[in-house]
């Protein structure tokens, strides 16, 4: 390379590199930003569903309240077609409700995305300190009600989204009746539904999003290690665009809330594990700290009589629904697993729960811009020095005192 060309090239790299880096790592995805005005999932509608569900009474497997919930849910979503998947359970019957859009979609031959929530509520509020209270059923506003309310609201708007794939919704029974010392005793409805999927259905069900406990007014969404990690990777860019990650620039600028916490890892047993077990990439979006003083599942309203509609909030529900809706409208959920299929065909699910802090540092924000500004000033100064040296070196020993770039 000609000496002058090399000099210009080095200067350009020095000046542009930090800004290029900032742009690549700090900015929200512009495709997602362009879709934000289209988001329409309504937190108040989901919240109203929770009040209705709790009003039915505890939704124990096989109960009248459970039947009433499923009947009402079907009536409210006439654009979808429904089927009921029943199994014997603890001497009675458990029922999963399955809905598809477009109606009568054959899941064995049509690509679909799954959306789900458990609708049963726990029979005993065994995190109550008082023994009498601990023997009573959980009202299940957040634990049961919030996921169903959100899924129902998303079902209302999905027909107008004009998606290029089908959607299957499953309301799972008997998620929440397990014993704490036996991990396998939870998520019984989803276990049965997943185990009965045919090979063709598994191969066409590209991704599954589970919503559980998403109505807490102080929303904390951790990074769930039992999630399929490839599908899980799609969450952070969507959350960033919506302004849910502290320290990362949102579409609306630098205003951010600390809601999705990629650096906080948590292993959760929930219905998504059953899907991952049979080879359907599945993630759980869940708030494990329910209530203002909760530390994990301790000191929270979880599995207590306090899990009532006044503890959930339309804004929280809407935040999570918009995250899911943005992934639907942009194709992010489906695209995430398509990449997975072509790169590592045999990789399925809940493997190493580790790659959490691999997120690149961002230089966005006022401090980052200040640093970048100084780097550029120093780069400019260095370039000036280099140019002086270059001019001295390139000047022919016997040349006249005046010369220009054209001569160099
Ligand atoms: Zn529960």
Coordinates of C-alpha atoms in Angstrom, one line a residue, residues 121-323:
X121 CA -54.3 -23.7 41.3
X122 CA -52.5 -25.3 44.2
X123 CA -54.7 -27.3 46.6
X124 CA -52.8 -26.2 49.7
X125 CA -51.4 -22.8 50.7
X126 CA -48.5 -24.6 52.3
X127 CA -46.2 -21.6 52.5
X128 CA -48.6 -20.1 55.1
X129 CA -47.1 -20.1 58.6
X130 CA -50.4 -20.9 60.3
X131 CA -51.4 -24.6 60.0
X132 CA -55.1 -23.8 59.4
X133 CA -54.3 -21.4 56.6
X134 CA -51.8 -23.8 55.1
X135 CA -54.5 -26.4 54.6
X136 CA -56.7 -24.0 52.5
X137 CA -56.4 -23.7 48.7
X138 CA -54.4 -21.0 47.0
X139 CA -56.5 -18.3 45.3
X140 CA -54.1 -18.4 42.3
X141 CA -54.3 -14.8 41.0
X142 CA -50.7 -14.8 39.9
X143 CA -49.9 -18.5 40.1
X144 CA -52.3 -19.8 37.5
X145 CA -54.4 -16.8 36.7
X146 CA -51.8 -14.5 35.2
X147 CA -50.5 -16.9 32.6
X148 CA -54.1 -17.8 31.5
X149 CA -55.1 -14.2 31.4
X150 CA -52.1 -13.2 29.3
X151 CA -52.4 -16.2 26.9
X152 CA -56.1 -15.5 26.5
X153 CA -55.4 -11.8 25.6
X154 CA -52.7 -12.9 23.1
X155 CA -55.3 -15.3 21.5
X156 CA -57.6 -12.4 21.0
X157 CA -55.1 -10.5 18.8
X158 CA -53.2 -13.4 17.1
X159 CA -55.8 -13.9 14.3
X160 CA -55.2 -10.3 13.1
X161 CA -51.4 -10.7 13.1
X162 CA -51.3 -12.6 9.8
X163 CA -48.5 -14.9 10.9
X164 CA -47.0 -17.3 8.4
X165 CA -47.3 -20.3 10.8
X166 CA -50.0 -21.8 13.0
X167 CA -50.3 -21.2 16.8
X168 CA -51.2 -23.9 19.3
X169 CA -52.3 -22.8 22.8
X170 CA -52.4 -25.3 25.7
X171 CA -53.8 -24.6 29.1
X172 CA -52.2 -27.2 31.3
X173 CA -53.9 -28.9 34.3
X174 CA -52.1 -30.3 37.4
X175 CA -48.9 -28.2 37.1
X176 CA -49.1 -27.1 40.7
X177 CA -50.0 -30.1 42.8
X178 CA -46.6 -31.6 43.4
X179 CA -44.5 -32.2 46.6
X180 CA -41.4 -30.0 47.1
X181 CA -39.1 -33.0 47.7
X182 CA -40.0 -34.6 44.4
X183 CA -39.3 -32.6 41.3
X184 CA -41.1 -35.1 39.1
X185 CA -44.4 -34.7 40.9
X186 CA -45.0 -31.3 39.3
X187 CA -46.2 -30.5 35.8
X188 CA -48.3 -33.6 35.3
X189 CA -50.7 -32.2 32.7
X190 CA -47.9 -31.0 30.4
X191 CA -46.0 -34.2 30.9
X192 CA -49.0 -36.2 29.5
X193 CA -49.6 -33.8 26.6
X194 CA -45.9 -33.7 25.6
X195 CA -45.5 -37.5 25.9
X196 CA -48.5 -38.0 23.6
X197 CA -47.2 -35.8 20.8
X198 CA -46.3 -37.8 17.7
X199 CA -42.9 -37.6 16.1
X200 CA -44.4 -35.5 13.3
X201 CA -46.1 -33.1 15.8
X202 CA -42.8 -32.6 17.7
X203 CA -41.0 -31.8 14.5
X204 CA -43.6 -29.2 13.4
X205 CA -43.9 -27.6 16.9
X206 CA -40.9 -25.2 16.5
X207 CA -41.0 -23.3 19.7
X208 CA -43.0 -23.1 22.9
X209 CA -43.4 -20.1 25.2
X210 CA -44.8 -20.8 28.7
X211 CA -46.1 -17.9 30.8
X212 CA -46.4 -18.4 34.6
X213 CA -46.5 -15.9 37.5
X214 CA -46.1 -12.7 35.3
X215 CA -48.5 -10.4 37.1
X216 CA -46.5 -9.2 40.0
X217 CA -46.4 -5.4 40.2
X218 CA -42.7 -5.5 40.9
X219 CA -41.7 -7.6 37.9
X220 CA -38.4 -9.5 38.0
X221 CA -37.7 -11.9 35.1
X222 CA -34.6 -14.0 35.7
X223 CA -32.7 -16.0 33.2
X224 CA -34.2 -19.5 33.5
X225 CA -31.5 -22.2 33.1
X226 CA -34.0 -25.0 32.3
X227 CA -35.1 -23.0 29.2
X228 CA -33.9 -24.2 25.8
X229 CA -30.9 -21.9 25.5
X230 CA -31.2 -21.2 21.8
X231 CA -34.8 -20.0 22.2
X232 CA -33.8 -18.2 25.4
X233 CA -31.3 -16.2 23.5
X234 CA -34.1 -14.5 21.7
X235 CA -35.4 -12.9 24.8
X236 CA -32.7 -10.3 25.6
X237 CA -32.8 -8.4 22.2
X238 CA -36.6 -8.2 22.5
X239 CA -36.4 -7.1 26.1
X240 CA -33.8 -4.5 25.2
X241 CA -36.0 -3.0 22.5
X242 CA -38.8 -2.7 25.0
X243 CA -36.5 -1.0 27.6
X244 CA -36.6 -3.9 30.1
X245 CA -32.9 -4.3 30.6
X246 CA -31.0 -1.9 32.9
X247 CA -28.0 -0.4 31.2
X248 CA -29.0 -1.2 27.6
X249 CA -30.3 1.4 25.2
X250 CA -34.0 0.9 24.4
X251 CA -35.9 2.0 21.2
X252 CA -37.2 5.0 23.2
X253 CA -33.7 6.1 24.2
X254 CA -32.0 5.6 27.4
X255 CA -35.0 5.1 29.7
X256 CA -34.9 1.6 31.0
X257 CA -36.4 -0.5 33.7
X258 CA -34.6 -3.4 35.5
X259 CA -37.2 -6.1 34.6
X260 CA -35.4 -8.7 32.5
X261 CA -32.1 -9.7 34.3
X262 CA -29.9 -11.8 32.0
X263 CA -27.3 -12.1 34.7
X264 CA -29.6 -13.6 37.3
X265 CA -29.7 -17.4 36.7
X266 CA -32.4 -19.6 38.1
X267 CA -33.4 -23.2 37.7
X268 CA -37.1 -23.6 37.5
X269 CA -39.3 -26.7 37.3
X270 CA -42.4 -25.9 35.2
X271 CA -44.4 -27.2 32.2
X272 CA -41.7 -26.1 29.7
X273 CA -39.4 -28.8 31.0
X274 CA -41.8 -31.5 29.8
X275 CA -41.7 -30.0 26.3
X276 CA -37.9 -29.8 26.3
X277 CA -37.8 -33.4 27.4
X278 CA -39.5 -34.6 24.2
X279 CA -37.5 -32.3 21.9
X280 CA -39.8 -29.2 21.6
X281 CA -37.6 -26.1 22.3
X282 CA -39.4 -24.4 25.2
X283 CA -38.9 -21.5 27.5
X284 CA -40.6 -20.3 30.7
X285 CA -41.2 -16.6 31.3
X286 CA -41.7 -16.4 35.0
X287 CA -41.2 -14.0 37.9
X288 CA -39.8 -16.0 40.8
X289 CA -39.9 -13.1 43.3
X290 CA -43.6 -12.5 43.9
X291 CA -44.2 -9.5 46.2
X292 CA -42.2 -6.5 47.4
X293 CA -40.2 -8.4 50.0
X294 CA -39.7 -11.6 48.2
X295 CA -36.2 -13.2 48.0
X296 CA -36.7 -16.0 45.5
X297 CA -39.7 -18.0 46.5
X298 CA -39.2 -17.2 50.2
X299 CA -41.0 -14.2 51.8
X300 CA -43.3 -14.0 48.9
X301 CA -47.0 -14.5 48.2
X302 CA -46.2 -17.7 46.4
X303 CA -48.4 -20.6 47.6
X304 CA -50.1 -18.5 50.2
X305 CA -53.6 -17.1 50.7
X306 CA -52.1 -13.7 49.7
X307 CA -52.0 -14.7 46.0
X308 CA -55.1 -12.5 45.3
X309 CA -56.1 -10.2 42.4
X310 CA -55.0 -7.0 44.2
X311 CA -51.3 -8.3 44.1
X312 CA -51.3 -8.5 40.3
X313 CA -51.2 -5.5 38.0
X314 CA -52.2 -4.7 34.4
X315 CA -48.9 -3.0 33.6
X316 CA -46.8 -6.0 34.5
X317 CA -49.1 -8.3 32.5
X318 CA -48.9 -5.9 29.5
X319 CA -45.1 -5.8 29.7
X320 CA -44.7 -9.5 29.4
X321 CA -47.4 -9.8 26.7
X322 CA -45.7 -7.2 24.6
X323 CA -42.4 -9.1 24.9

